[in-house]
CSV table of C-alpha atoms in Angstrom, one decimal:
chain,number,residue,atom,x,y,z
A,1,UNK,CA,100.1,78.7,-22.9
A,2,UNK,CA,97.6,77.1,-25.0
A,3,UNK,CA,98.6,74.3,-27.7
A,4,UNK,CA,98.6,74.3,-31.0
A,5,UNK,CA,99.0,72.3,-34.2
A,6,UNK,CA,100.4,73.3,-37.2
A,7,UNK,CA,99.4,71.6,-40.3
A,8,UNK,CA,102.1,72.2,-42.8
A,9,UNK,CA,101.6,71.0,-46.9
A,10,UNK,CA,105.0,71.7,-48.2
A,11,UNK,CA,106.0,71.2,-52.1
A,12,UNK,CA,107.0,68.3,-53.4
A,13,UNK,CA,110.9,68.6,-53.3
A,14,UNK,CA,113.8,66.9,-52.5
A,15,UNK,CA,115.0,65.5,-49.2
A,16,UNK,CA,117.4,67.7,-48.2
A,17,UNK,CA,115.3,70.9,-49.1
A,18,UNK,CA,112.3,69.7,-47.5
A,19,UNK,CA,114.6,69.4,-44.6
A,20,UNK,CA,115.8,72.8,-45.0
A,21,UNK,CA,112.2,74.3,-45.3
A,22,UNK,CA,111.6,72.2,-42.3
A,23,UNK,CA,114.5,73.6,-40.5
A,24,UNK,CA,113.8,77.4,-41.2
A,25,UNK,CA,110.0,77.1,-40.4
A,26,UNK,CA,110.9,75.2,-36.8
A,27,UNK,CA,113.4,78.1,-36.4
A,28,UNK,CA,110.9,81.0,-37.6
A,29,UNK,CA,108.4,78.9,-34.6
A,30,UNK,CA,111.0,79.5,-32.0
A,31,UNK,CA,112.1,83.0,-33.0
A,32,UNK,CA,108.7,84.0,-32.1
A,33,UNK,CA,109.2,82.7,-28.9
A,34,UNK,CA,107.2,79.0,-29.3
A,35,UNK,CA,107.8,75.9,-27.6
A,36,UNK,CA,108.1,73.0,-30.4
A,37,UNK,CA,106.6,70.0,-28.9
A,38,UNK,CA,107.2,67.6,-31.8
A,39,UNK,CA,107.2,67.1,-35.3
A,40,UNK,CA,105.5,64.5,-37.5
A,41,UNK,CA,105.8,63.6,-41.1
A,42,UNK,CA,102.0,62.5,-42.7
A,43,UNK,CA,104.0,61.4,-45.9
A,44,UNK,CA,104.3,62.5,-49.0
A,45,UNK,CA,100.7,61.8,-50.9
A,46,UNK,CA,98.2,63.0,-53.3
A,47,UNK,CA,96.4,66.6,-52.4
A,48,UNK,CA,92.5,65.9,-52.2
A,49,UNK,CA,92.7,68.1,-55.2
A,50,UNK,CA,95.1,70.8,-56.8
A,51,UNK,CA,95.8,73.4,-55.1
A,52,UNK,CA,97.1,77.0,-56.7
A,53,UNK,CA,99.9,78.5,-54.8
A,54,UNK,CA,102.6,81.1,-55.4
A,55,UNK,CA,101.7,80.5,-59.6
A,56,UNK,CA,102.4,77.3,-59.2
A,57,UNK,CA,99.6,74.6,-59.4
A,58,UNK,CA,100.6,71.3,-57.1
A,59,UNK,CA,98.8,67.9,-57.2
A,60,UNK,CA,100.8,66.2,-55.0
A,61,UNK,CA,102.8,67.4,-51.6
A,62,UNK,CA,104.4,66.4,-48.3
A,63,UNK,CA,102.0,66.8,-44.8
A,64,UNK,CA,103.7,67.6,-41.8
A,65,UNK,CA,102.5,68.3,-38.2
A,66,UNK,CA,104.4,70.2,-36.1
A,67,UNK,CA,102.8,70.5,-31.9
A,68,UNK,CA,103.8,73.7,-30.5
A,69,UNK,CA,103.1,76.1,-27.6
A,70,UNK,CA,102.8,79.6,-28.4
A,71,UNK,CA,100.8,83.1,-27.2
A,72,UNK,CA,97.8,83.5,-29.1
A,73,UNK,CA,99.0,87.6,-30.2
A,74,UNK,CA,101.7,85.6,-32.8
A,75,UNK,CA,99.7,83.3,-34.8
A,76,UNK,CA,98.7,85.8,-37.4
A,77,UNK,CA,102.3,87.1,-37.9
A,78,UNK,CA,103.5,83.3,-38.2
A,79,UNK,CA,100.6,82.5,-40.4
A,80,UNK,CA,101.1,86.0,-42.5
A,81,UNK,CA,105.3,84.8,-42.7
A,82,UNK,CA,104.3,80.9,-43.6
A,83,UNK,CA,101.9,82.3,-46.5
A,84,UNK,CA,105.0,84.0,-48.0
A,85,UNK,CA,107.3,81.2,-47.6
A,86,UNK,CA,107.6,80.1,-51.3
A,87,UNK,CA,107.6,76.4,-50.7
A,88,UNK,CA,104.7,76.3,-48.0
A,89,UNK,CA,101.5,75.0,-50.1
A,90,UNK,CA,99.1,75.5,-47.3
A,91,UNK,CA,99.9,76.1,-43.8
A,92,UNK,CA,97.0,75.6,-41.1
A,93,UNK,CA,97.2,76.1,-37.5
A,94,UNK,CA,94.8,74.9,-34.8
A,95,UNK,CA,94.1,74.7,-31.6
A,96,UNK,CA,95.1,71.3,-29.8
A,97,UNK,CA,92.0,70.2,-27.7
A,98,UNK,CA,92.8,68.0,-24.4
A,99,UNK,CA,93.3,64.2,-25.1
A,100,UNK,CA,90.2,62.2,-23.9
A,101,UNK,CA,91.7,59.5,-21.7
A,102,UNK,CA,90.9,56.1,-23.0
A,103,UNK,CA,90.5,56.4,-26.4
A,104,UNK,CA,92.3,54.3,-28.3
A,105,UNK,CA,90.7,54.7,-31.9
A,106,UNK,CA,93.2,57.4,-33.0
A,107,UNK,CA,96.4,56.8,-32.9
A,108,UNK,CA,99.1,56.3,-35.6
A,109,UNK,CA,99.4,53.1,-37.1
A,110,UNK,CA,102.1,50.8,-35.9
B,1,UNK,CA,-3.6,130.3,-16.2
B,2,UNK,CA,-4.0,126.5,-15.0
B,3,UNK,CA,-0.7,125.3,-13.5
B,4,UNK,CA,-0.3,121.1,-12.8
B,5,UNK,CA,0.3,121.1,-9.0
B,6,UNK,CA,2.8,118.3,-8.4
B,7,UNK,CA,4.7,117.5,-4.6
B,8,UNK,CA,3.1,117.1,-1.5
B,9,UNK,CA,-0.6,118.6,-2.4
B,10,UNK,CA,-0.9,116.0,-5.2
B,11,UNK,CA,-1.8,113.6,-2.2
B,12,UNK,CA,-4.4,115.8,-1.0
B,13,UNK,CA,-5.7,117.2,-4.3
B,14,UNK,CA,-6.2,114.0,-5.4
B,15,UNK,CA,-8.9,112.9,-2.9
B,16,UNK,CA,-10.8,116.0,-4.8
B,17,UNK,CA,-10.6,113.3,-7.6
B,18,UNK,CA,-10.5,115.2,-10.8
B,19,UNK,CA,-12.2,113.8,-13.7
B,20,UNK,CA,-9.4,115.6,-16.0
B,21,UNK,CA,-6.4,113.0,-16.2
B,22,UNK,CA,-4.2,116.2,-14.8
B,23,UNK,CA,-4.7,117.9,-11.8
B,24,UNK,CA,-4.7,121.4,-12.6
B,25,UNK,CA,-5.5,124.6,-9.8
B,26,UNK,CA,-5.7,128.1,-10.5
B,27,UNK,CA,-2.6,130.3,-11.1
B,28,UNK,CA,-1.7,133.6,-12.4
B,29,UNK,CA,-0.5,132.5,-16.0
B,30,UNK,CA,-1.3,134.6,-19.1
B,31,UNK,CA,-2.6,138.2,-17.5
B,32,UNK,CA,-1.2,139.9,-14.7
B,33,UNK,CA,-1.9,141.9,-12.0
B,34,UNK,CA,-2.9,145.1,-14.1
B,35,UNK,CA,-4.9,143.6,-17.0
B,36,UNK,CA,-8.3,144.3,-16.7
B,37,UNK,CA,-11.2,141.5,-15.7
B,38,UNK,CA,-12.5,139.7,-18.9
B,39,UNK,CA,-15.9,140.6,-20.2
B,40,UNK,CA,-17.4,137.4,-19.3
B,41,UNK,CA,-16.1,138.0,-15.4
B,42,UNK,CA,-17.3,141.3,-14.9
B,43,UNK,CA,-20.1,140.7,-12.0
B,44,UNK,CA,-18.9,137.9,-11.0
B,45,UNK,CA,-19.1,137.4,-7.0
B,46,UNK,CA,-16.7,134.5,-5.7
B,47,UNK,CA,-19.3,133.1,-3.0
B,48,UNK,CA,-18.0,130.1,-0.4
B,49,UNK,CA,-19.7,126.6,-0.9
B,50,UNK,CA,-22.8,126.5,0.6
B,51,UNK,CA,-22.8,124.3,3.9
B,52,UNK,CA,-25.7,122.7,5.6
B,53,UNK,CA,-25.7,123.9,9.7
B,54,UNK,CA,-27.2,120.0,10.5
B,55,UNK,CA,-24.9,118.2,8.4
B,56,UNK,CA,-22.1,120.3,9.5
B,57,UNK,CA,-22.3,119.5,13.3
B,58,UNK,CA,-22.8,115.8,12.4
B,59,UNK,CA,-19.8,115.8,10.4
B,60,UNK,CA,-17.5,117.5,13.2
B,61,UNK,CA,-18.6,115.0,15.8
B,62,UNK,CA,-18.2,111.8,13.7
B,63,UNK,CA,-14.5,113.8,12.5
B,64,UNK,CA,-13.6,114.4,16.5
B,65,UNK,CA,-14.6,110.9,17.1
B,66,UNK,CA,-12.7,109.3,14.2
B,67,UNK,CA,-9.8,111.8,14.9
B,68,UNK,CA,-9.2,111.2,18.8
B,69,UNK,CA,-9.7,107.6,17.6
B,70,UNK,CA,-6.9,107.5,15.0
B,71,UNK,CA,-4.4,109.5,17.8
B,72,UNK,CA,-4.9,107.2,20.1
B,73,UNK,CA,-4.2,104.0,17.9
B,74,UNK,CA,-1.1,105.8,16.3
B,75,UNK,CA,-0.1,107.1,20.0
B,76,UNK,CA,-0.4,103.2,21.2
B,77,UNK,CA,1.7,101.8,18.4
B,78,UNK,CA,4.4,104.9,18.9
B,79,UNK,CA,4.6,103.7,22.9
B,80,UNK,CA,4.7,100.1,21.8
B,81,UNK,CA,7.8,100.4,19.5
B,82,UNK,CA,9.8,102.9,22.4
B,83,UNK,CA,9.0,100.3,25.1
B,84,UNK,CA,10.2,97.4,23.3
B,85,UNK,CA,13.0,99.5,22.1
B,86,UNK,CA,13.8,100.3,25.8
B,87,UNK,CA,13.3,96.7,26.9
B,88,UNK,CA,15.7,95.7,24.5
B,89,UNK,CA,18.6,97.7,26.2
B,90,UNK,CA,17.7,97.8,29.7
B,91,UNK,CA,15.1,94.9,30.7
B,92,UNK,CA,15.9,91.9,32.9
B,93,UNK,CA,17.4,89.9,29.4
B,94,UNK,CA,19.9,92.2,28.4
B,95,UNK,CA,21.9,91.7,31.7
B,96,UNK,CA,22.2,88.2,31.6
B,97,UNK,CA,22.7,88.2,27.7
B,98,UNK,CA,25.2,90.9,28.0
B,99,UNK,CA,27.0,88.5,31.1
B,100,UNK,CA,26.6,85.6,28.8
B,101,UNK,CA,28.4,87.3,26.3
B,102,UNK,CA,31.4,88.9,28.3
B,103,UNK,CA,31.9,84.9,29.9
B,104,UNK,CA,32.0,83.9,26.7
B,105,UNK,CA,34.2,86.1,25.2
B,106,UNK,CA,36.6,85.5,28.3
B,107,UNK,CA,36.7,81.7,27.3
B,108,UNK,CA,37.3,82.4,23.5
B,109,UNK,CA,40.2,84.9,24.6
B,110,UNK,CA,41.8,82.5,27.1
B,111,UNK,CA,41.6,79.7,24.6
B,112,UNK,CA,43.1,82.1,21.9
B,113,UNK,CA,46.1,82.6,24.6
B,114,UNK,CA,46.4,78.6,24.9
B,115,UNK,CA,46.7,78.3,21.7
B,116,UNK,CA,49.1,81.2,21.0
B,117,UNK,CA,51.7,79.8,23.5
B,118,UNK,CA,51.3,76.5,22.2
B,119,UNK,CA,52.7,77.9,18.9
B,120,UNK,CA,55.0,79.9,20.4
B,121,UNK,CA,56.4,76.8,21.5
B,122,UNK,CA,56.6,75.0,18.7
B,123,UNK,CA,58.0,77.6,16.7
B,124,UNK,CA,60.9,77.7,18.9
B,125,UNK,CA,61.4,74.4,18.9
B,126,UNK,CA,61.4,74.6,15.0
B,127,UNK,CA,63.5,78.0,14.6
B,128,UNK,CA,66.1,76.3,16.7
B,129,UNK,CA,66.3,72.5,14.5
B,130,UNK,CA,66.7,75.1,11.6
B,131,UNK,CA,69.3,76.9,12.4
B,132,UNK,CA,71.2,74.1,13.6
B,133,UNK,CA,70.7,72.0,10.2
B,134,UNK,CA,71.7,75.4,8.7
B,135,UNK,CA,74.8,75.6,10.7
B,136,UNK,CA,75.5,72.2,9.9
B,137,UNK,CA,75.6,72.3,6.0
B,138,UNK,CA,77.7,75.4,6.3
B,139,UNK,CA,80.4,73.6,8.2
B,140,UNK,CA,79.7,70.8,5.8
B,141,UNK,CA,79.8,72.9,2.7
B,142,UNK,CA,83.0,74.2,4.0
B,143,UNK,CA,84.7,71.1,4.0
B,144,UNK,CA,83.9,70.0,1.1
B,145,UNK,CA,85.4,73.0,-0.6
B,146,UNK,CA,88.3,72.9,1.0
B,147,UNK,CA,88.4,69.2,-0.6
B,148,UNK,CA,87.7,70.3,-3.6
B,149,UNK,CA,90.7,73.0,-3.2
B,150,UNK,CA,93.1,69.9,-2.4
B,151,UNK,CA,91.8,67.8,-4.9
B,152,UNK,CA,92.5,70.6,-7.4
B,153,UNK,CA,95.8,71.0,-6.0
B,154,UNK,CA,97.1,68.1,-6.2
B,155,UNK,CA,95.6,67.9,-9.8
B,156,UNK,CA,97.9,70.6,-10.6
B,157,UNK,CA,100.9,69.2,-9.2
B,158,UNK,CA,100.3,65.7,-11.3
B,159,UNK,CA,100.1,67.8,-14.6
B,160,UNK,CA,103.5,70.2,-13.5
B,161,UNK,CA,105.1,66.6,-13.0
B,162,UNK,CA,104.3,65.2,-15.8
B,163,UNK,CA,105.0,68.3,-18.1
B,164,UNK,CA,108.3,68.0,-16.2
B,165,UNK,CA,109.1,64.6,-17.8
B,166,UNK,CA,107.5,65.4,-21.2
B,167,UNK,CA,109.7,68.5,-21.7
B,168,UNK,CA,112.9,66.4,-22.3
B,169,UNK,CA,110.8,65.4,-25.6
B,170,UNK,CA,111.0,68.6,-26.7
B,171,UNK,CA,112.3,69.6,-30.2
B,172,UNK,CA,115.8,72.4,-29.4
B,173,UNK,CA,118.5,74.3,-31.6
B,174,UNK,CA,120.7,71.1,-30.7
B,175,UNK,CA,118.2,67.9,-31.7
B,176,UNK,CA,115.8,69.9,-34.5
B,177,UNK,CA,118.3,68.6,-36.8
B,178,UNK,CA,118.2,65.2,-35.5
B,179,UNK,CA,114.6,65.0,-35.4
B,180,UNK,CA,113.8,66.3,-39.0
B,181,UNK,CA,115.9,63.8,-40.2
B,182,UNK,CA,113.9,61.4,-38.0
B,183,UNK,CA,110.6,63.0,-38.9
B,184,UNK,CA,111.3,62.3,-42.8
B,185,UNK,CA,112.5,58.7,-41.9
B,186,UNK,CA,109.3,57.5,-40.3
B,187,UNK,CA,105.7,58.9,-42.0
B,188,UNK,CA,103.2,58.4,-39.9
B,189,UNK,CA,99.8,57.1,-40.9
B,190,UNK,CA,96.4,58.0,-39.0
B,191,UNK,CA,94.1,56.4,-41.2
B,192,UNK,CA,92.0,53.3,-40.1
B,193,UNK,CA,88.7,52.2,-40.9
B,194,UNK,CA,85.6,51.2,-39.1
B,195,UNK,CA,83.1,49.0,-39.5
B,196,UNK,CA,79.7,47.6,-38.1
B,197,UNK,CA,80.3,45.5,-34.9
B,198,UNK,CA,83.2,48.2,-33.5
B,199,UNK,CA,86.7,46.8,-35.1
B,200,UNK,CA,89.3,48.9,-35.7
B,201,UNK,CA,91.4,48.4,-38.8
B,202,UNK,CA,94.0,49.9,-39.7
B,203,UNK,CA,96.1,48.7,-42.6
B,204,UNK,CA,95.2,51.8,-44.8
B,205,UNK,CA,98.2,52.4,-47.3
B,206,UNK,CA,98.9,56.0,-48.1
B,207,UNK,CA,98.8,56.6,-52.2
């Protein structure tokens, strides 16, 4: 199955419902029958600029980056249902290209 | 009633040397057979040109002379040209050119054999060195995909193995939990900065 990324701006909330939004989009991932490979947090930082979503214009909001393997057939259903999702700013998926081996430029910072 | 004569009697009509630029003779034109004589014509006797007996025998000699003269030399030259004609095919030359020739051609056509046989031979030789270099790289091209097939292989098998070990990373029903609230507890930063001789920095701090 071929990997993916999902690049997730959520709203700026609190803890425990970012965790829930968290929760239910991880859950909505495996309904559709995807393999979560790991889930990082970006922080929660300044948007490049605002963005308009849902009537609700947002200048600041949480990044997070959520590996998965999926089939390609339910990406635009899980991108159609993440759209909808009220507290999603922007969700983004792409495709995960194969590491180059010996690259040690970009990683996280310690 | 003149008609320009042109052909073969030109030649012969023009010894008669006209002064007139165009030979003309005489020939039914205008009248025809029933219109009457002009007026001008009416006694008029066609008479022969008158010849002189002494002149006359003179003239036939000198002609049979000149004649029998002429035939002979024309005769001579026709004989000339046949026998050297015949001579050509049959005389005492033509059998030893024509043996000279066949010898000769025998030479050329054993020589052409030589040769032939020698290439023959060569080609052989050649045919055979190819087919066996050819046989070689097949065995050899052989091999080395049936490397490649094992290299692949085994490639495979180190990727299962280590998707094996990755998959106890994996996010489930029973840790998601666990690793949200890990997730929110450590941000990760992928910033860094470059600059001119290669070194990596990266102390960027997220705003």
């Amino acid at each position: 199955m071929p990997r993916y990324e999902l690049a997730l701006i959520l709203k700026q909330m609190q803890r425990p419902e970012t965790a829930a939004v968290l929760r239910r989009t991880v859950e909505t991932l495996m309904e559709r029958g995807a393999l979560v490979r790991d889930l990082e947090n970006l922080g929660e930082r300044q948007l490049p600029y605002r963005m308009t979503k849902h009537n609700q214009r947002h200048s600041r909001g949480t990044y997070f980056l959520v590996d998965f393997y999926a089939a390609p057939s339910m990406l635009a259903g899980l991108l159609d249902h993440l759209h909808r999702d009220v507290d999603v700013v922007r969700p983004t998926v792409l495709k995960k290209d194969a590491q180059v081996p010996n690259s040690n430029c970009c990683g996280p910072q310690k | 009633m003149f008609q320009v004569i042109g052909g073969r009697s030109v030649q012969a009509a023009r010894l008669l040397a006209p002064r007139s630029a165009v030979l003309v003779e005489a020939v039914r034109g205008r009248k025809s057979r029933t219109d009457p004589v002009a007026k001008s014509k009416e006694g008029r006797i066609k008479v022969p040109p008158p010849v002189d007996p002494v002149e006359m025998v003179v003239l036939k000699e000198r002609y049979t002379e000149y004649k029998l003269i002429m035939r002979a030399l024309r005769l001579e030259f026709k004989e000339e040209v046949l026998r050297k004609k015949y001579e050509e095919e049959t005389g005492s030359q033509a059998e030893e050119r024509a043996r000279q020739e066949a010898e000769e051609h025998r030479a050329l056509m054993a020589w052409n054999n030589e040769e032939n046989l020698r290439m023959l031979k060569a080609r052989i030789l050649r045919v055979q060195k190819e087919a066996e270099e050819a046989e070689r790289k097949k065995i050899e091209a052989a091999i080395q995909r049936e490397q490649e097939q094992q290299e692949f292989i085994k490639e495979k098998e180190r990727e299962i193995l280590q998707l094996q070990e990755e998959v106890k990373n994996f996010i489930t029903m029973e840790n998601l939990d666990q690793r949200i609230e890990e997730a929110l507890d450590n941000p990760k930063n992928y910033n860094f900065a470059v600059d001119k001789e290669g070194r990596v920095i990266k102390q960027t701090v997220l705003q």
